[in-house]
Coordinates of C-alpha atoms in Angstrom, one line a residue:
X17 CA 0.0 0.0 0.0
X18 CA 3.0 2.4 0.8
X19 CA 4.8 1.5 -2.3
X20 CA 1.4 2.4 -4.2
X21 CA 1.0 5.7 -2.1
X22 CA 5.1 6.4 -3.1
X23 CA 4.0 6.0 -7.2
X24 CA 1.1 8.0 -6.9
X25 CA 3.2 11.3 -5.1
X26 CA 6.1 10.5 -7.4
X27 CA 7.2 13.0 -10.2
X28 CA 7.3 10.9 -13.4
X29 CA 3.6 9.9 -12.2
X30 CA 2.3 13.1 -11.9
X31 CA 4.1 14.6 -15.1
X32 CA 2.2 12.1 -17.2
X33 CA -1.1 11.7 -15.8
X34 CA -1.1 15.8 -15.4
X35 CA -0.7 16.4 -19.2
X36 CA -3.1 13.5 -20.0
X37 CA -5.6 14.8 -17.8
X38 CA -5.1 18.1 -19.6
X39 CA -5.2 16.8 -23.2
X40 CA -8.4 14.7 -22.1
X41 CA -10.0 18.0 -20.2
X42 CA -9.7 20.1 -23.7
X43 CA -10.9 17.0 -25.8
X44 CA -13.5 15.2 -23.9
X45 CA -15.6 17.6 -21.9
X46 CA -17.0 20.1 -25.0
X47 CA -14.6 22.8 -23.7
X48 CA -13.8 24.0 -27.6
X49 CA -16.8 22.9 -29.2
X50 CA -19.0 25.1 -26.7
X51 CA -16.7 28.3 -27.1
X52 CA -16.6 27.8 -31.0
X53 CA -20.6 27.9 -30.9
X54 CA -20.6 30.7 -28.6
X55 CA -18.1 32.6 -30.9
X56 CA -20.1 31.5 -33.9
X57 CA -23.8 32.6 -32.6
X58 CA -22.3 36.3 -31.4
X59 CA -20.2 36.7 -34.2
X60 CA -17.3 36.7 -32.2
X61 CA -14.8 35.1 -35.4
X62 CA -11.6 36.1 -36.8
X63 CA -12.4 38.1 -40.6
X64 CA -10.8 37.2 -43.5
X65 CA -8.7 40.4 -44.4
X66 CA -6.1 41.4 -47.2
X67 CA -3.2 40.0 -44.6
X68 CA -5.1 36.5 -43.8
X69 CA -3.9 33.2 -45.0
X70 CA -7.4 31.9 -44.4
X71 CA -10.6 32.5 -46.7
X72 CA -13.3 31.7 -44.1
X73 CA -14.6 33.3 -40.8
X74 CA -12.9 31.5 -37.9
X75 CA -13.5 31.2 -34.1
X76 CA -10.4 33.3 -32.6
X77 CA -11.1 32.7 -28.7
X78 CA -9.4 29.3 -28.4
X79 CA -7.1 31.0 -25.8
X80 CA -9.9 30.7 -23.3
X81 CA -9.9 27.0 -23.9
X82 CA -5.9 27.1 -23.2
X83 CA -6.7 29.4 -19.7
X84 CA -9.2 26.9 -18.4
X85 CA -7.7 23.6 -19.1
X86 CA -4.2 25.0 -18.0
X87 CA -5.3 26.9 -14.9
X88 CA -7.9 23.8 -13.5
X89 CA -5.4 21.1 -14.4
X90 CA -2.6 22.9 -12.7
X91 CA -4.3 23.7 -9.2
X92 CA -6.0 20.3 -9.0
X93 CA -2.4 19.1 -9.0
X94 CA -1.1 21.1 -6.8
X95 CA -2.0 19.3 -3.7
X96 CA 0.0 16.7 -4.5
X97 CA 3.2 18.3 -4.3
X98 CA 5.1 19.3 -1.1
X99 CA 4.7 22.8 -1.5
X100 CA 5.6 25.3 0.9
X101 CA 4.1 28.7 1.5
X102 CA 6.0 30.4 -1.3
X103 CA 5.0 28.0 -3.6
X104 CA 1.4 28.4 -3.3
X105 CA 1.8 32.7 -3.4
X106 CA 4.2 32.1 -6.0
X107 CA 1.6 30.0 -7.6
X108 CA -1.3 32.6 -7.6
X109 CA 0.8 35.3 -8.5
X110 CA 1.1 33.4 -11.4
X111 CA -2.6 32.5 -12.4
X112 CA -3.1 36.4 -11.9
X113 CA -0.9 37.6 -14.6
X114 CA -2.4 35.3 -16.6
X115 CA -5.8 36.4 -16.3
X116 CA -4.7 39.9 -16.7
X117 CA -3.0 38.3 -20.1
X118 CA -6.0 36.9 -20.8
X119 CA -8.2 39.9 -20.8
X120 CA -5.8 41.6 -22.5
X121 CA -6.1 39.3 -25.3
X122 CA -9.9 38.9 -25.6
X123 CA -10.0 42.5 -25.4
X124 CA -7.4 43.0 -28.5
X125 CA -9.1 40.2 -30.4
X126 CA -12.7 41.7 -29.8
X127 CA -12.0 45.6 -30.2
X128 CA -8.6 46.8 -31.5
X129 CA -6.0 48.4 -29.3
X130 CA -3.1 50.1 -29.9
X131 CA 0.4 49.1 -29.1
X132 CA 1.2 51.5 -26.3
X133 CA -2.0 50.2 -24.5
X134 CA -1.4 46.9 -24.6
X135 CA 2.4 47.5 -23.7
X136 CA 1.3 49.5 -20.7
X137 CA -0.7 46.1 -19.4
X138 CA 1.8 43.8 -20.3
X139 CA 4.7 46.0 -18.0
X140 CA 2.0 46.0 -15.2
X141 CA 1.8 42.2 -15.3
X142 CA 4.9 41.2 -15.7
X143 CA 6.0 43.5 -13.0
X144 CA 3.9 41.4 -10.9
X145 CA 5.8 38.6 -11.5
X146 CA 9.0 40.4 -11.3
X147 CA 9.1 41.8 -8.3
X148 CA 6.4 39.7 -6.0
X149 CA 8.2 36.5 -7.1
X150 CA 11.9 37.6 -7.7
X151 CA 11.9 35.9 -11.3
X152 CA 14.6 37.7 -12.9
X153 CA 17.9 37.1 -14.6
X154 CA 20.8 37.4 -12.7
X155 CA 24.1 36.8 -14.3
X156 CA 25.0 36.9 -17.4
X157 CA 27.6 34.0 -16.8
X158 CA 30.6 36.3 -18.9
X159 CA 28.2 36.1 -22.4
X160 CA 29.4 39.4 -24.1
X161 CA 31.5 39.8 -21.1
X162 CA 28.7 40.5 -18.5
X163 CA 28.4 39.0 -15.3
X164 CA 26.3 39.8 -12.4
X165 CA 23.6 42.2 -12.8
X166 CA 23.0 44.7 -10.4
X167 CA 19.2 44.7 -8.9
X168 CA 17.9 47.7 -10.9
X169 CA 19.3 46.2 -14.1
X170 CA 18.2 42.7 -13.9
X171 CA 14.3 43.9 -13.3
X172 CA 14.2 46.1 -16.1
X173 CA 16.3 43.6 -18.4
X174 CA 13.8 40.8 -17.1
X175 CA 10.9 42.7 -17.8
X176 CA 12.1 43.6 -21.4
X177 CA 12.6 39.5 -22.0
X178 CA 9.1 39.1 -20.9
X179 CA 7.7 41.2 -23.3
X180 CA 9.9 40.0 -26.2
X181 CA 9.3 36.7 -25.3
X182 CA 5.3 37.4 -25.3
X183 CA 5.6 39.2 -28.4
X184 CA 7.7 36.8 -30.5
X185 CA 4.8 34.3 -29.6
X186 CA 2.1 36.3 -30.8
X187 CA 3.8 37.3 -34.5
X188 CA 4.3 33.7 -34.8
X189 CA 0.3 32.8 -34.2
X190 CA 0.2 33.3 -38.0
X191 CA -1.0 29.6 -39.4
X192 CA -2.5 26.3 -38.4
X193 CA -0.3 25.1 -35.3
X194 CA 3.3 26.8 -35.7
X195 CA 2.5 28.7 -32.0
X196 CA 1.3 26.3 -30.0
X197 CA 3.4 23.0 -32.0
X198 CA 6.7 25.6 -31.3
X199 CA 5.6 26.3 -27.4
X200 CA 4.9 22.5 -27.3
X201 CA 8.9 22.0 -28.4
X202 CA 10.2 24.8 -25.9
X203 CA 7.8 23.5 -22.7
X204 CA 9.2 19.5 -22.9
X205 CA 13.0 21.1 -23.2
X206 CA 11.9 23.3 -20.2
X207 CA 10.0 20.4 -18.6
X208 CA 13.1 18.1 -19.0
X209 CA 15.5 20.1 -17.5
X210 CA 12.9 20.6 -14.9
X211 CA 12.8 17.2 -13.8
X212 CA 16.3 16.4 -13.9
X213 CA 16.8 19.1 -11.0
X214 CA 13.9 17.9 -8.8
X215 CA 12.3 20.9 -9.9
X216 CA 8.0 19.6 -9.0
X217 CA 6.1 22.5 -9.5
X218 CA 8.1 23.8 -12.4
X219 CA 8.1 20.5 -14.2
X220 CA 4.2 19.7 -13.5
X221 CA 3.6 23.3 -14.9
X222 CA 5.3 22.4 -18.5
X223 CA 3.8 19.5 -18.5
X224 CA 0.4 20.6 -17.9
X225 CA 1.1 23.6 -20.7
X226 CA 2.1 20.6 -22.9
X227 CA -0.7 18.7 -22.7
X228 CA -3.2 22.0 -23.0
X229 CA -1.9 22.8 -26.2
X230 CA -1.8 19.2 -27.2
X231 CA -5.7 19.3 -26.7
X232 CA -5.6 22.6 -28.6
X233 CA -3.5 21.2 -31.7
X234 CA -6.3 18.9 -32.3
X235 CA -9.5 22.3 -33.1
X236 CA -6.8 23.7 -34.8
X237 CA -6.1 21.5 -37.0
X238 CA -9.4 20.6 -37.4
X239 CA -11.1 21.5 -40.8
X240 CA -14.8 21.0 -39.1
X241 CA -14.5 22.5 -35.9
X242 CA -11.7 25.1 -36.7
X243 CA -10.5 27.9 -33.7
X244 CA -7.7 30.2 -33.4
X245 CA -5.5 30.9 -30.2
X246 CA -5.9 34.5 -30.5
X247 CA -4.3 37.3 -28.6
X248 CA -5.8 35.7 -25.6
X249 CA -3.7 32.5 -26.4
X250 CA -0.5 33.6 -27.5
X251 CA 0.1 35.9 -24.5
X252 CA -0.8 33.4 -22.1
X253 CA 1.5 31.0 -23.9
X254 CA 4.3 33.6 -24.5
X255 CA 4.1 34.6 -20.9
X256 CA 4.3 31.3 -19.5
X257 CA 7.2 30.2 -22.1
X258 CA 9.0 33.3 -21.0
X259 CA 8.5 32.3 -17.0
X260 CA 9.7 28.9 -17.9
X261 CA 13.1 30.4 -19.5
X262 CA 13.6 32.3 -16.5
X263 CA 13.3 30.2 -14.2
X264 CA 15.4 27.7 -16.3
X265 CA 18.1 30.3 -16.1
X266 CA 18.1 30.0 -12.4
X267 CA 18.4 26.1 -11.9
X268 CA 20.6 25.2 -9.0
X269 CA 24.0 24.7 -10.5
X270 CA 24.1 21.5 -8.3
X271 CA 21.3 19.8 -8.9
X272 CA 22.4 19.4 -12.9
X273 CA 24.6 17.2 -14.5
X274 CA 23.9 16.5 -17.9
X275 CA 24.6 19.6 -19.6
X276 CA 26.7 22.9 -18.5
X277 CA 24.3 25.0 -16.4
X278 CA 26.7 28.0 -16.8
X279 CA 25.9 28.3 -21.1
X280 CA 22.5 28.2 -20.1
X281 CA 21.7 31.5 -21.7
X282 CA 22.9 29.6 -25.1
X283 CA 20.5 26.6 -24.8
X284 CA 17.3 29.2 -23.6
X285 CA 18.2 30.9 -27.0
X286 CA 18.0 28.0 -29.1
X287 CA 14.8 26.8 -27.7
X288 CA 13.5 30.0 -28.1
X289 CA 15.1 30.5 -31.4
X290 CA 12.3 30.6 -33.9
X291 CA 10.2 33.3 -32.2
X292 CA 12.9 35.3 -31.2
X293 CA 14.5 35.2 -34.6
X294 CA 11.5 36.1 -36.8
X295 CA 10.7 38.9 -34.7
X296 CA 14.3 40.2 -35.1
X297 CA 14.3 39.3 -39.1
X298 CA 10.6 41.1 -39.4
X299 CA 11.6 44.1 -37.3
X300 CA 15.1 44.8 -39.3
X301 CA 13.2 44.2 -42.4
X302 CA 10.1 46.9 -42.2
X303 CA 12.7 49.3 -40.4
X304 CA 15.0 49.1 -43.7
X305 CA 11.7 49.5 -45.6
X306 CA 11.2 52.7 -44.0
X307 CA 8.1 51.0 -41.7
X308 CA 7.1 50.8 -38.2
X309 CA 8.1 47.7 -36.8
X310 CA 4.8 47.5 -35.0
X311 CA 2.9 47.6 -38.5
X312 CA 1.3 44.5 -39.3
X313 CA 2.6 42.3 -42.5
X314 CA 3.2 39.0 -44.2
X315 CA 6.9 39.4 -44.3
X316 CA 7.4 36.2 -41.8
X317 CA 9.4 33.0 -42.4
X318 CA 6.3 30.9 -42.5
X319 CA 4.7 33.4 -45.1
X320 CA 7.8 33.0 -46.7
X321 CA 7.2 29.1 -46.7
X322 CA 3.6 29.3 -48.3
X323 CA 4.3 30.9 -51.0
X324 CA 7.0 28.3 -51.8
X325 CA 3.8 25.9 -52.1
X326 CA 3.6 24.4 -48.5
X327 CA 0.2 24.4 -47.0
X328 CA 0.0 25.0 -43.1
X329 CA 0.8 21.3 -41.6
X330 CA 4.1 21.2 -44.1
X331 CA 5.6 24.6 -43.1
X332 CA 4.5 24.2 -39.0
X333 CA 6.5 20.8 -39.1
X334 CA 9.4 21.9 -40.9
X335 CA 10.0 25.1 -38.9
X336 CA 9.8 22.5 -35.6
X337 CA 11.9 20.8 -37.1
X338 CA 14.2 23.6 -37.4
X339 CA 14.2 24.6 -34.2
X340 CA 14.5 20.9 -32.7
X341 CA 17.6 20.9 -34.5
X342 CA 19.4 23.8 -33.5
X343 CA 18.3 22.8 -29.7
X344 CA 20.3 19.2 -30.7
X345 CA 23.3 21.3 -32.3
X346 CA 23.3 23.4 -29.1
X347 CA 23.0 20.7 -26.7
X348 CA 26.1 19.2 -27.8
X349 CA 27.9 22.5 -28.3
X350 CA 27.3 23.4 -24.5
X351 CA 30.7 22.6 -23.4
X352 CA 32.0 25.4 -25.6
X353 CA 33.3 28.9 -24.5
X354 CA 30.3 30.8 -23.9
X355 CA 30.4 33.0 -26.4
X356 CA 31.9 30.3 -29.2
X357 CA 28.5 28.4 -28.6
X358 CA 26.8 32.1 -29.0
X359 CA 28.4 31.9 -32.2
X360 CA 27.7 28.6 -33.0
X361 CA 24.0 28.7 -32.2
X362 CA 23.6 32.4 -34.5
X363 CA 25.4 30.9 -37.4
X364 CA 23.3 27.5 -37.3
X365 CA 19.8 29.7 -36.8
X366 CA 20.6 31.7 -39.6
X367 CA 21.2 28.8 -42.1
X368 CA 18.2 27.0 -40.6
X369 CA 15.7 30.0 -40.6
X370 CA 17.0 32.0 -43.6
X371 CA 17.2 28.8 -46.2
X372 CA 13.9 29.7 -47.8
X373 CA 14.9 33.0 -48.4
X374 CA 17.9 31.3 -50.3
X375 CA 18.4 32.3 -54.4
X376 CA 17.6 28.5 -55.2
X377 CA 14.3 29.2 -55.1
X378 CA 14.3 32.2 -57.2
X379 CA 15.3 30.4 -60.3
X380 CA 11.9 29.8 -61.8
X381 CA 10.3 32.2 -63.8
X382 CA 6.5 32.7 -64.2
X383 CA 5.4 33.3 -67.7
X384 CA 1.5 33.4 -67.4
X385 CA -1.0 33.5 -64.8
X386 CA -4.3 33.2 -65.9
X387 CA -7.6 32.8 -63.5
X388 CA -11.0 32.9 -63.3
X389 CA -12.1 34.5 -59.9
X390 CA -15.5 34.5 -58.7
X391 CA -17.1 37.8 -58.5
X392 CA -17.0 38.5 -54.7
X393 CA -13.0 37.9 -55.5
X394 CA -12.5 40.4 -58.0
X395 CA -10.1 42.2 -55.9
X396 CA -7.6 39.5 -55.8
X397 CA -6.8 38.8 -59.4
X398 CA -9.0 38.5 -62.3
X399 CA -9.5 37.8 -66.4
X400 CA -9.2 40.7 -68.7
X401 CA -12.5 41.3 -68.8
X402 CA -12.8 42.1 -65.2
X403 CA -11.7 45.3 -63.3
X404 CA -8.5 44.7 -61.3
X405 CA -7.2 47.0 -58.8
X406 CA -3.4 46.3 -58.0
X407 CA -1.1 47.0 -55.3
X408 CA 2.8 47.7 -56.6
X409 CA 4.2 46.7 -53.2
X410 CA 5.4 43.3 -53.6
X411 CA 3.9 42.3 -50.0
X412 CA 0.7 42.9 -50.8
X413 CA 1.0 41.4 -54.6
X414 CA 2.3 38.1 -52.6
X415 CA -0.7 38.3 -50.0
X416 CA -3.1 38.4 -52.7
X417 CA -1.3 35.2 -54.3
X418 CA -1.7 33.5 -51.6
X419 CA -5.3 34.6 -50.8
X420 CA -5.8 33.4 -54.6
X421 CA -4.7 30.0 -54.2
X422 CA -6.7 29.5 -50.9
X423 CA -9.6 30.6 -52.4
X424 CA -9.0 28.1 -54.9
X425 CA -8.3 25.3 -52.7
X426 CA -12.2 26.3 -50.4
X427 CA -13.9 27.3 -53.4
X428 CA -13.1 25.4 -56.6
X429 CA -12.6 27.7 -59.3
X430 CA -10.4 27.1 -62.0
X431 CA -6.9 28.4 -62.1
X432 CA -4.3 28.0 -64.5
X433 CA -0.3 28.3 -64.0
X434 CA 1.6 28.3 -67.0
X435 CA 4.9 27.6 -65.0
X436 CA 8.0 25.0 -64.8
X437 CA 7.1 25.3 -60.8
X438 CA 4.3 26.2 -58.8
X439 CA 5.2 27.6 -56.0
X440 CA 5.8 31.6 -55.8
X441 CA 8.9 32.9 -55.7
X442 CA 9.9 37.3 -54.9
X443 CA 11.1 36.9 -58.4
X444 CA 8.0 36.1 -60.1
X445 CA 5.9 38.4 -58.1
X446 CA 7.6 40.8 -60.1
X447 CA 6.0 39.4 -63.0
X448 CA 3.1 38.5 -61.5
X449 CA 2.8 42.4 -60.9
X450 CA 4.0 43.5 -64.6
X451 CA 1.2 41.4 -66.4
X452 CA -1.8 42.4 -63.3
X453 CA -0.5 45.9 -64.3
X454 CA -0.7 45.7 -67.8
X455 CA -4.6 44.3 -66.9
X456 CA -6.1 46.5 -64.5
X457 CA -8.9 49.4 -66.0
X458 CA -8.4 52.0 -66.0

């Protein structure tokens, strides 16, 4: 009976049956399917605009799924863990940022707000965290030469990797499953590490996050019963993936032995790598175009990797498969100098994220592009005999492509590519935009 009771209180026991408990909770008990039909009867559904890589109206408040089956699973756990005081406040510190994240996000994905508001709420919420908790970085370990961060310094610079961390999250929320299938990846390295240092409450919460976006993965994917994570997902997620990393970060030096706890900056960036890295590449690329960096475009890798032809599941798994890679390469690069293995993991992301931007794929040339659009689509592309009103920036050329070819993948008309390749290339928007040009009425 002891031996029984010792299983039951035991980590690996709890890990597993906590994430199964929270896939089952967001699959068995109507929790999606009840929001989706809420979101569908008050009209409460993600538009189709000139940006979207969907054609149809889609339930966007799947974050509220996430919340629920995250929050319940995690505090029916609880119990079961030797938790002291500290635990438990540090524990609903944390369910109260994200419910502040969570309004924030049902708010922005309801009514639009701008980015100073929702910066202003984030600060507040993270600063919870922050300074009620002490969750902040510390030392820099000598990366770049830093060391120890003085106690001003390591709140504001905590604060700032909170809100990149949140914000790389929600730019990547941009098709079927790359979000939650990326925070999936980063929660089991977190979770890992976790339980090798006898870390409970830690591990049991990237478990349960696991297993919540597991049960998410499955509406998402879903072509019947479709929803979105929205703002009120990805900020959640981002949040939690970023508290994760911290506390990561902070692992007693003694209680790890299988990889070098000093680089472990260097391993938190390459399990972070994909978000971090397209936010970077998008914000260097609309401030060289003369943009905001807070304007809205389709200028991000996984764009980038439908217009080369690959539908939502194909560019969500190669892109995890990206970033599972670099994690391997940067797992058994650890050892190195600290700022060698910087090197090491920059050089390896950038061949990894930037290959579809590579001239390979330029080669092909488009020579005609004919189609027949129906007449609520006139505005994306149509026959000569139709007025055409074109865009000569080459985003918005490509976001029409692509809004062509998903409207003829949901609604059957005929389109015809007189090409050696299909899939659409910068190159051939530029002829793509010559012959619409040559087209339009005037």
């Amino acid at each position: 009976m002891d031996s029984i009771q010792e299983m039951v209180n035991s980590l690996p026991f709890l890990t597993i049956i906590s994430a199964i408990l929270a896939y089952v909770m967001a699959t068995r008990f109507n929790l999606y399917p009840v929001i989706i039909y809420v979101s569908k009867t008050k009209k409460l559904m993600d538009e189709p605009e000139e940006r979207s890589v969907h054609t149809d109206k889609v339930p966007k408040l799947g974050g509220m799924g996430l919340f629920i089956t995250f929050s319940l699973t995690l505090l029916l756990f609880v119990p079961f863990l030797k938790n002291t005081v500290s635990d438990l406040s540090n524990l609903l510190s944390l369910l109260s940022t994200t419910i502040i994240l969570l309004f924030l996000g049902i708010k922005n994905d309801l009514v639009f707000m701008t980015t100073k508001k929702k910066l202003v709420i984030q600060l507040i919420a993270i600063s919870m965290v922050c300074v009620l908790q002490d969750v902040r970085i510390t030392d820099f370990h000598g990366l770049l030469g830093i060391g120890e961060l003085p106690y001003f310094v390591s709140i504001l610079f905590t604060i700032f990797v909170f809100v990149l961390v949140i914000n790389s999250v929600n730019l990547i929320d941009g098709i079927d499953g790359l979000a939650a299938s990326i925070s999936i990846l980063a929660s089991l390295g977190f979770g890992i590490a976790f339980f090798m240092a006898d870390n409970f409450i830690m591990t049991l919460l990237s478990a349960v996050l696991i297993g919540s976006l597991l049960g998410f993965l499955k509406y998402n994917f879903s072509d019947d019963s479709k929803i979105f994570m929205g703002d009120c997902g990805s900020l959640i997620v981002g949040f939690l993936l970023a508290y994760q990393g911290i506390k990561f970060l902070n692992i007693n030096p003694e209680n790890v032995q299988f990889y070098n706890s000093n680089n472990s900056a260097i391993l938190l960036l390459a399990i972070l790598s994909y978000p971090l890295f397209d936010l970077l590449r998008v914000f260097v690329v609309r401030m060289m175009q003369k943009k905001s960096p807070f304007v809205a475009d389709s200028n991000h890798i996984h764009h980038r990797l439908l217009r080369l032809g690959l539908n939502h599941k194909q560019a969500t798994f190669l892109l995890f498969v990206s970033n599972f890679t670099l994690i391997i390469i940067t797992f058994f690069t650890i050892d190195l100098q600290i700022n060698l293995s910087l090197i090491v993991v920059v050089c390896f992301g950038c061949l990894l994220y930037l290959l579809p931007f590579l001239g390979v794929f330029e080669e092909f040339e488009e020579k005609v592009i004919v189609a027949e659009v129906p007449n609520s689509e006139r505005n994306v592309f149509s026959n000569p005999n139709l007025s055409s009103k074109v865009s000569q920036s080459e985003n918005e050329v490509e976001e029409s492509v692509i809004k062509l070819i998903n409207l003829e993948k949901s609604n059957g008309f005929k389109s015809v590519f007189e090409t050696q390749n299909k899939n659409l290339t910068s190159k051939r928007v530029q002829e793509i935009e010559t012959w619409t040009r040559k087209k339009r009425v005037p």
